[in-house]
Coordinates of C-alpha atoms and ligand atoms in Angstrom, one line a residue:
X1 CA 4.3 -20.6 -22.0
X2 CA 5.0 -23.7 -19.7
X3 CA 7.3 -23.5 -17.1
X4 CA 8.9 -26.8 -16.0
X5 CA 9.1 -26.5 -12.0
X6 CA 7.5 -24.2 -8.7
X7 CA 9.1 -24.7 -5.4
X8 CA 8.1 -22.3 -2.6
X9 CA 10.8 -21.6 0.1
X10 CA 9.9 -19.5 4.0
X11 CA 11.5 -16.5 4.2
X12 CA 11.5 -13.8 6.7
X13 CA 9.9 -10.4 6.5
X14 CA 11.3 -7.2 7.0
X15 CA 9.6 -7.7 11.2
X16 CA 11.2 -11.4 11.2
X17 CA 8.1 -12.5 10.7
X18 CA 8.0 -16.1 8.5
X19 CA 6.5 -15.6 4.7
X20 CA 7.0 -17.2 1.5
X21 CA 9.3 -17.3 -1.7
X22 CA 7.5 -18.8 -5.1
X23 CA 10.7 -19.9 -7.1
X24 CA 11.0 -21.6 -10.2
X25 CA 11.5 -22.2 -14.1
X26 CA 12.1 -22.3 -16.8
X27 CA 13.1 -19.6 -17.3
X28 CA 13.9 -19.0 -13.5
X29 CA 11.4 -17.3 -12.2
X30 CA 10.8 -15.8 -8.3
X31 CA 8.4 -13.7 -6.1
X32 CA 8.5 -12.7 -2.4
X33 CA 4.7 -12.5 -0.5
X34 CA 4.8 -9.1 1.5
X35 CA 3.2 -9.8 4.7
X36 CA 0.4 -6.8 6.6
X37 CA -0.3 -6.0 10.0
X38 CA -3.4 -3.9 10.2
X39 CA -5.1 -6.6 8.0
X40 CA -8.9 -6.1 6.7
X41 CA -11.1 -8.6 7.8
X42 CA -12.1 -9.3 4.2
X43 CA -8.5 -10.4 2.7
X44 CA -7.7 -13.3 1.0
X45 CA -5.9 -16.0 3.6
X46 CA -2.8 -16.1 4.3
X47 CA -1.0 -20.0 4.8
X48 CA 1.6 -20.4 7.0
X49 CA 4.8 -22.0 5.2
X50 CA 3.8 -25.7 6.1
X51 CA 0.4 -25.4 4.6
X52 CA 1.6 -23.4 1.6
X53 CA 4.1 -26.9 1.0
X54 CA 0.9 -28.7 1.1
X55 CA -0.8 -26.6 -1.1
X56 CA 1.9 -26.1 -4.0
X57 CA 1.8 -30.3 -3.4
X58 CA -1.6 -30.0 -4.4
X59 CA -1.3 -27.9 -7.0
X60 CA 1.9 -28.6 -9.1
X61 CA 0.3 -31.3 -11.8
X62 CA -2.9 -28.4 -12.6
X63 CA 0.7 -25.7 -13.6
X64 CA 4.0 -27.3 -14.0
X65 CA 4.1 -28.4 -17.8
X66 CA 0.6 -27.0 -18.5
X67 CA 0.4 -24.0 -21.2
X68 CA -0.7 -20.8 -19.9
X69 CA -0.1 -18.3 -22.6
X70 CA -1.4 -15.3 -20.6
X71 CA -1.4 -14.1 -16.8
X72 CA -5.1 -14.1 -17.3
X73 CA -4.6 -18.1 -18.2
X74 CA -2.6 -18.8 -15.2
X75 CA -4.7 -17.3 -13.0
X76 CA -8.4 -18.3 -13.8
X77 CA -7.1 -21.5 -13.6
X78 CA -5.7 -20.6 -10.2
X79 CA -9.5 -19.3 -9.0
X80 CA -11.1 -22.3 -10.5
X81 CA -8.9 -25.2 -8.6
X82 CA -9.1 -22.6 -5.5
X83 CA -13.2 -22.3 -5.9
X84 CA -13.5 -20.2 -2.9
X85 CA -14.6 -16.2 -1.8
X86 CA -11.7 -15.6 0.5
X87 CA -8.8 -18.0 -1.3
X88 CA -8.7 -20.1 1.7
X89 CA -8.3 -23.3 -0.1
X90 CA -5.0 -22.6 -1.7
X91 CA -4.2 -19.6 0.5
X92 CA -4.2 -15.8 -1.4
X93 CA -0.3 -15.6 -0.3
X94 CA 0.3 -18.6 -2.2
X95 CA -2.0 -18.0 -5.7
X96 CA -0.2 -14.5 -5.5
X97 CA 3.0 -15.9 -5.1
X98 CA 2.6 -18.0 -8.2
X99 CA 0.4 -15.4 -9.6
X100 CA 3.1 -12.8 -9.5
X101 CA 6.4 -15.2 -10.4
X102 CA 4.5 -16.6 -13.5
X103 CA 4.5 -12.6 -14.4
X104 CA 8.0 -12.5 -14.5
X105 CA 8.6 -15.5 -15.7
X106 CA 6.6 -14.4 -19.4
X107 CA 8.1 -11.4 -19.0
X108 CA 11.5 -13.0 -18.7
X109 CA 10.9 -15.1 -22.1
X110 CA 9.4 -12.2 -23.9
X111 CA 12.7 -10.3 -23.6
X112 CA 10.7 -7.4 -21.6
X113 CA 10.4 -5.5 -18.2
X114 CA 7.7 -6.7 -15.6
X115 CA 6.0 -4.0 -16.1
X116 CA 5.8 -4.1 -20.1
X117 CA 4.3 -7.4 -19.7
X118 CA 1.7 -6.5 -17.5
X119 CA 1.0 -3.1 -19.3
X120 CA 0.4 -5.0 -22.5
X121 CA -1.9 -7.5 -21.0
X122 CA -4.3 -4.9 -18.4
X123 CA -3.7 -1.5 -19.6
X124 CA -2.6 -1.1 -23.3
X125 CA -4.2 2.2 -23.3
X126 CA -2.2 3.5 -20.1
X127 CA -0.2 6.8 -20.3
X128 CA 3.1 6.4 -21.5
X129 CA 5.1 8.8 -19.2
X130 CA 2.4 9.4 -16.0
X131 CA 4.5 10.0 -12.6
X132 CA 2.9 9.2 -9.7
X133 CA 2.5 11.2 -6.3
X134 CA 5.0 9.6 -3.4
X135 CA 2.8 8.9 0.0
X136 CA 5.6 8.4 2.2
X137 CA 5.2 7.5 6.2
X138 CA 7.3 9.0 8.1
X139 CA 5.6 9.3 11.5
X140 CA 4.4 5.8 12.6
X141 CA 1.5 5.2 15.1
X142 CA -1.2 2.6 15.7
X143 CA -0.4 -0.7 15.1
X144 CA 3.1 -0.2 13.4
X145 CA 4.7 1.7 16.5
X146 CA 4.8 1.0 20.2
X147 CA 3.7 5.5 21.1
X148 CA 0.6 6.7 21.9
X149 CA -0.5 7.9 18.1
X150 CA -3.6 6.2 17.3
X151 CA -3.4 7.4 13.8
X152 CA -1.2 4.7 11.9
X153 CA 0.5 6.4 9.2
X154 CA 1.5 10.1 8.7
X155 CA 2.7 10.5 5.3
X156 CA 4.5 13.5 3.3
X157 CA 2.8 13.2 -0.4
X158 CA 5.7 14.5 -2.8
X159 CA 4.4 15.4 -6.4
X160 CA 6.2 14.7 -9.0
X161 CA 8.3 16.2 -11.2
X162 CA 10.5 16.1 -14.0
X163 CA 12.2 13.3 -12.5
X164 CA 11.7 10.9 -9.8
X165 CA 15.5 10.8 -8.0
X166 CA 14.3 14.8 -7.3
X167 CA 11.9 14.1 -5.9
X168 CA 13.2 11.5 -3.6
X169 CA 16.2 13.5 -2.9
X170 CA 13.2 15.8 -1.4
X171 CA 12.2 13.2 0.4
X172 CA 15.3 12.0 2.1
X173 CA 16.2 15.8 2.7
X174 CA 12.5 16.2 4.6
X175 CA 12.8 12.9 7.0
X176 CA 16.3 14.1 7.7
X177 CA 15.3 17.6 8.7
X178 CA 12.3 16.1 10.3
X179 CA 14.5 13.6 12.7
X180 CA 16.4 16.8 13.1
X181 CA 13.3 18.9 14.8
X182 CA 12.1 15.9 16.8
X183 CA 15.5 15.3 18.4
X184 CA 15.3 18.8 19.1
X185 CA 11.9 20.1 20.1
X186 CA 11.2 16.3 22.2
X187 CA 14.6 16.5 23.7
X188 CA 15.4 12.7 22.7
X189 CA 18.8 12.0 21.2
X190 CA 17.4 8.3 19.8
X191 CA 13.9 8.2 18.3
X192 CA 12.1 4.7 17.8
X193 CA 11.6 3.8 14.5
X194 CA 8.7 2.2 13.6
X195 CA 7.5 -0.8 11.0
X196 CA 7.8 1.4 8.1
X197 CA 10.4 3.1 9.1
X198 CA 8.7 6.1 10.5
X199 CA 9.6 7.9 13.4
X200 CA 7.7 6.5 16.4
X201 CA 8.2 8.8 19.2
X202 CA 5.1 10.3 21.5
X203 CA 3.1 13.4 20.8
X204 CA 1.0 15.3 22.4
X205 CA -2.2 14.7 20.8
X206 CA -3.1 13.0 17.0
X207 CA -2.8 16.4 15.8
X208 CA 0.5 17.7 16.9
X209 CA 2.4 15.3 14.1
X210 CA 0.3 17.0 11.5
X211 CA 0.9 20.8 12.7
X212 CA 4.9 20.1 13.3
X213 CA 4.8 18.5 8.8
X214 CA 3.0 21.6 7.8
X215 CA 5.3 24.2 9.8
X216 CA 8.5 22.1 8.3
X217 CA 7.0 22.1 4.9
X218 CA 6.7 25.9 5.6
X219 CA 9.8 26.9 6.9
X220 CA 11.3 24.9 3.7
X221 CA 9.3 26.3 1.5
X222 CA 8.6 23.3 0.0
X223 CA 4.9 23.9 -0.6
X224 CA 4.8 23.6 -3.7
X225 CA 6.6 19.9 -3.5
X226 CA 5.4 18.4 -0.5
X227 CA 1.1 18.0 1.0
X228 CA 0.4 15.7 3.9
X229 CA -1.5 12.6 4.3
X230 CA -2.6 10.4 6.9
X231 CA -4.0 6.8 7.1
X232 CA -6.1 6.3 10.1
X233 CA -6.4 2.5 10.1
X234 CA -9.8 3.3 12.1
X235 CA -10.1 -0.5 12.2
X236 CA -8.1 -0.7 15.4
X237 CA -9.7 1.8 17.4
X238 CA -12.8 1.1 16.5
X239 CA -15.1 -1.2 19.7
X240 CA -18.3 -1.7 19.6
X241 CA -19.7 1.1 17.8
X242 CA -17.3 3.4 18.9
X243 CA -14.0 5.2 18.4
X244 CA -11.3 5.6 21.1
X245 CA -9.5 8.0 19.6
X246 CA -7.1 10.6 21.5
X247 CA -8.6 9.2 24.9
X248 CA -11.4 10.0 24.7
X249 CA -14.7 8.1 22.4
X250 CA -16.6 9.3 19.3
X251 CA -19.1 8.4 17.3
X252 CA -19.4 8.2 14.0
X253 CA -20.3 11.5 13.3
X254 CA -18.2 13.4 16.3
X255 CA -14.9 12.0 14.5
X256 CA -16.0 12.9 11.4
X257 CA -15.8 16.0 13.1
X258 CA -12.5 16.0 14.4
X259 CA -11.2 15.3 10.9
X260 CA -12.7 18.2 9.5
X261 CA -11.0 20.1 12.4
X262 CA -7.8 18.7 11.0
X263 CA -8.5 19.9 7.7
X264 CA -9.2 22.9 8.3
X265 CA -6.3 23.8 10.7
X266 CA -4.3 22.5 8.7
X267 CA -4.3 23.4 4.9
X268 CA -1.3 20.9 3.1
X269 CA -3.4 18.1 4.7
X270 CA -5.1 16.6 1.6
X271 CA -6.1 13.0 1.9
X272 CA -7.3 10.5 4.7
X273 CA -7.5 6.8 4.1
X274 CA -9.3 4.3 6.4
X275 CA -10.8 7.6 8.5
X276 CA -13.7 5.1 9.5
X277 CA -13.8 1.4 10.8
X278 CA -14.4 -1.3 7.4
X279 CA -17.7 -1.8 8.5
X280 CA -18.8 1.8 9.0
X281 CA -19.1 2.5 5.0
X282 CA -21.9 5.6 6.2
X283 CA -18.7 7.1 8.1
X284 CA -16.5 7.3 4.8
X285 CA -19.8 8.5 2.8
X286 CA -20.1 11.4 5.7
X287 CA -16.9 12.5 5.3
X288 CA -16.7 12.3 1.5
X289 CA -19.6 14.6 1.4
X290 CA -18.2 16.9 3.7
X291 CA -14.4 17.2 2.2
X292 CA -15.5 17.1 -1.5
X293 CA -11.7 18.6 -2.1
X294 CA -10.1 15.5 0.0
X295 CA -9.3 12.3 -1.2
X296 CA -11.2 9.6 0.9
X297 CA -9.3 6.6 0.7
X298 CA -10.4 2.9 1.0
X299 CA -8.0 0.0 2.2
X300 CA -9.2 -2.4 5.0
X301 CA -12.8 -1.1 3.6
X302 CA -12.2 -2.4 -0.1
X303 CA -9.2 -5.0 0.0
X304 CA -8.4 -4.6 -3.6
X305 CA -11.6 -6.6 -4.7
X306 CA -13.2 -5.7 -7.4
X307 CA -16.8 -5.7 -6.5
X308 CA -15.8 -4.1 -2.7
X309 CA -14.8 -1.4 -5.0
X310 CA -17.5 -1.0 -7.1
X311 CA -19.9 -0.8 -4.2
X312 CA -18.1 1.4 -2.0
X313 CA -17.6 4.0 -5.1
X314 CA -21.3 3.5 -6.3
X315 CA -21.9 4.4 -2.8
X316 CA -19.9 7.7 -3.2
X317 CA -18.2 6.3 -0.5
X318 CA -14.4 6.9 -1.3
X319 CA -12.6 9.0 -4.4
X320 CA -9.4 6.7 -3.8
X321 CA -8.2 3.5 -3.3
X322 CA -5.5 1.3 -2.3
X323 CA -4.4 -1.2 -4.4
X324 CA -2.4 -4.4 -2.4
X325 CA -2.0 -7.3 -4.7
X326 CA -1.9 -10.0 -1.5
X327 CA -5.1 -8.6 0.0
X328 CA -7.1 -10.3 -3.7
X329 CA -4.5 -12.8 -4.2
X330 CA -3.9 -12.9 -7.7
X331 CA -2.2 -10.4 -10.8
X332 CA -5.5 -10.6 -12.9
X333 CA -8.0 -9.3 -10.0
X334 CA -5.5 -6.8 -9.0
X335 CA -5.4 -5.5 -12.2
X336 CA -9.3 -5.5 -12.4
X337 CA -9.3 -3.9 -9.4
X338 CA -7.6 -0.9 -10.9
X339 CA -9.1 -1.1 -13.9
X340 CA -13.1 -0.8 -12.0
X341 CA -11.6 2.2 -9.9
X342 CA -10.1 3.7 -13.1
X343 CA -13.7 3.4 -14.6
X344 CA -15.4 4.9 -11.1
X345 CA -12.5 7.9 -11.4
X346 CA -11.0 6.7 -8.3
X347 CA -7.1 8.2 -7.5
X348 CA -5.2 4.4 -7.7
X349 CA -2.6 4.3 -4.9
X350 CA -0.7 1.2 -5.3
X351 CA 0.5 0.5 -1.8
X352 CA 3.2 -2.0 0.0
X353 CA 2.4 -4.0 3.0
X354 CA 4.3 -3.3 7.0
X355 CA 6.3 -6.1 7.0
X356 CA 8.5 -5.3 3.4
X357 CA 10.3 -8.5 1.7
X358 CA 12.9 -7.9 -0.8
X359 CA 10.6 -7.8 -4.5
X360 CA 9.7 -4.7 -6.4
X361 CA 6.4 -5.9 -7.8
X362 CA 4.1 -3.3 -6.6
X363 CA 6.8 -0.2 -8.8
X364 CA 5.7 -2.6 -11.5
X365 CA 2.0 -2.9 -11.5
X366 CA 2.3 1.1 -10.4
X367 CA 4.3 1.5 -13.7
X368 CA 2.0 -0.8 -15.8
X369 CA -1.3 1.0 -14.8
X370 CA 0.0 4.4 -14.4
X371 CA -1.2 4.7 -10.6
X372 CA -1.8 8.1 -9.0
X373 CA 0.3 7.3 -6.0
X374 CA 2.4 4.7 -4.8
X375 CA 2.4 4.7 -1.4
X376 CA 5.7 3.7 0.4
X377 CA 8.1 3.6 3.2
X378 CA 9.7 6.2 5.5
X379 CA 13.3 6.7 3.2
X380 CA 15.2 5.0 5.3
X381 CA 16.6 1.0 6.1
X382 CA 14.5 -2.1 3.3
X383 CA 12.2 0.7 2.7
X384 CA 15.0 2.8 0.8
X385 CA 15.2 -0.3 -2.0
X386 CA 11.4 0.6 -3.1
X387 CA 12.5 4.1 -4.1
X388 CA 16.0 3.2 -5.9
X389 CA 13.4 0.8 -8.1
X390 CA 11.1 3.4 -8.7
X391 CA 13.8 5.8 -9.8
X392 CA 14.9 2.9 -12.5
X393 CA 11.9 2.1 -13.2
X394 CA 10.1 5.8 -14.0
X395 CA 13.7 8.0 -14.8
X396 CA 14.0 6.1 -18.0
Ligands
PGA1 P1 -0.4 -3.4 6.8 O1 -1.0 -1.9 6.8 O2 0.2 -3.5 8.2 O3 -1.7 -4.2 6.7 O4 0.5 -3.5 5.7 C1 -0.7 -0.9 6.0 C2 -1.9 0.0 5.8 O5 -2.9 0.0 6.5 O6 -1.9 0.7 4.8
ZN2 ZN1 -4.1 1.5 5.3

């Protein structure tokens, strides 16, 4: 397929920040670059909109008119010109951009979903009707709130069943009763939200938004629907060897402890992603052989790269992963990237970024390679779109 132009345009994110829009055709053709917050050092660079212009300058006479007749096409030719580790010669935002639009653009001309397109391509051998689990993060700390939780994400984790507006009418009723308790029990009439949309109130320690999930999920009696999960994003607590975590500072090994505390005091708690800073890989492996039950997940440690991935699980580092296309920068090494965890028995959790922008790629690629999780949004303001597109994309 050729396509005959590729503009890109800045757009804001869902914090105001300035990203990018990859438009084009023919036939017209977009995608929107999600932009992160609590970024691993090891992601592919992101270009500001003046130097993505320069780039897509650069770039236009290697793609517009040329035949790419797979995603695969497009993008080793997009590695090649780029040439570099860390995509800092085109910028990752910008190869994923066109990376991602090009998707939908063969999509568009084959008559089929996004989805379809890439399914065929990567994972022909998928399963047909797998729903995923829902991580949801609906208690923001860390980076994407202004409290005092240095945890970043607490998530409800709703498993699926026989269709996926249930289950996010579980959701919705969950945050809702959850606002409810914390308007109640903190005596505060408006709570902060937070980047994902999370409420961003203080607590009194990291553990008290864990205990006040599980009694909720009790007194509901929604066991059986709901578990808990949390995502440390130990990067930025993490100086100098150390953790500063509640006030006070741990090693290595005395956090490890602390988390196994957690577990144990708290038994819907079930999976625990960046627990450990991205360099401290012996901190992931400690705790991975002291949970065995627990999903350890990697994000800032493994950036969606393919040989990160290989390593860490070689390593019997992590049992899960998250998958961000913009951390690799392209569709083809995303989809490697899932396909290397798939082949190390990795859970896949394809995961958005903080600051949302208005494209439903990632329910696509989750669709496509039948992920374990996708891992979303409080239910509430942009983040609400993601679920309506995963109900039209999996209640079929
Ligand atoms: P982000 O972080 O701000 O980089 O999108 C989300 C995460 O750590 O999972
Ligand atoms: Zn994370």
């Amino acid at each position: 397929m050729k396509i005959d132009n590729i503009n890109v345009r800045e757009i804001f994110d869902s914090r105001g920040e300035s990203t990018i829009k990859i438009t084009g055709g023919n036939p017209w053709f977009f995608a929107e670059v999600a932009s992160g917050k609590s970024r691993g050092s090891r992601e592919a660079a992101v270009f500001s909109y003046r130097e993505a212009v320069q780039s897509l300058k650069k770039l236009k006479a290697h793609i517009v008119y040329k035949n790419f007749n797979s995603i695969r096409a497009l993008d080793s030719a997009l590695i090649k010109i780029d040439g570099t580790e860390d995509k800092s010669k085109l910028g990752g935002n910008v190869m994923f951009g066109i990376s991602a639009a090009f998707t939908r653009a063969l999509a568009k001309k084959r008559g089929e979903a996004v989805w379809e397109t890439m399914r065929k391509e990567f994972f022909p051998s998928a399963a047909k009707n797998n729903m995923p689990l829902i991580f949801s993060n609906i208690i923001n700390g860390g980076a994407h709130a202004e409290n005092n939780l240095d945890v970043q994400e607490y998530m409800v984790v709703v498993k699926p069943k026989s269709s996926m507006i249930e289950s996010v009418r579980t959701l919705i009723r969950f945050y809702r009763l959850l606002g409810n308790v914390l308007k109640k029990t903190k005596k505060i009439y408006n709570i902060p939200i937070g980047d994902e949309g999370g409420y961003s109130l203080n607590f009194k320690n990291n553990f008290e938004p864990i205990a006040i999930l599980e009694k909720l999920i009790k007194t509901q009696h929604l066991e059986r629907r709901l578990l808990i999960a949390l995502d440390a994003a130990a990067n930025s607590f993490y100086k100098k060897g150390m953790y500063r975590f509640g006030g006070r500072q741990f090693a290595t090994e005395e956090l490890a402890t602390e988390y196994i505390r957690y577990f144990k005091k708290s038994k819907l708690l079930f999976s625990l992603e960046d627990p450990f800073a991205e360099t401290d890989g012996r901190g992931f492996a400690l705790l991975y052989r002291m949970l065995p039950y627990a999903w350890v997940v990697g994000d800032d440690l493994t950036t969606t790269n393919p040989q990160a991935i290989k390593k860490y699980a070689d390593e019997k580092t992590i049992n899960a992963v998250i998958i961000k296309p913009n951390q690799i920068g392209t569709i083809s090494e995303t989809c490697d990237a899932i396909a290397i965890s798939r082949k190390h028995k990795l859970h896949v959790i394809i995961s958005h970024r903080s600051g949302e922008v208005d494209d439903h790629f990632i329910i696509h690629i989750a669709k496509a390679c039948g992920s374990d999780g996708v891992k979303l949004g409080a239910p509430t303001r942009e983040r609400i779109w993601r679920l309506n597109k995963l109900i039209e994309v999996y209640d079929r």
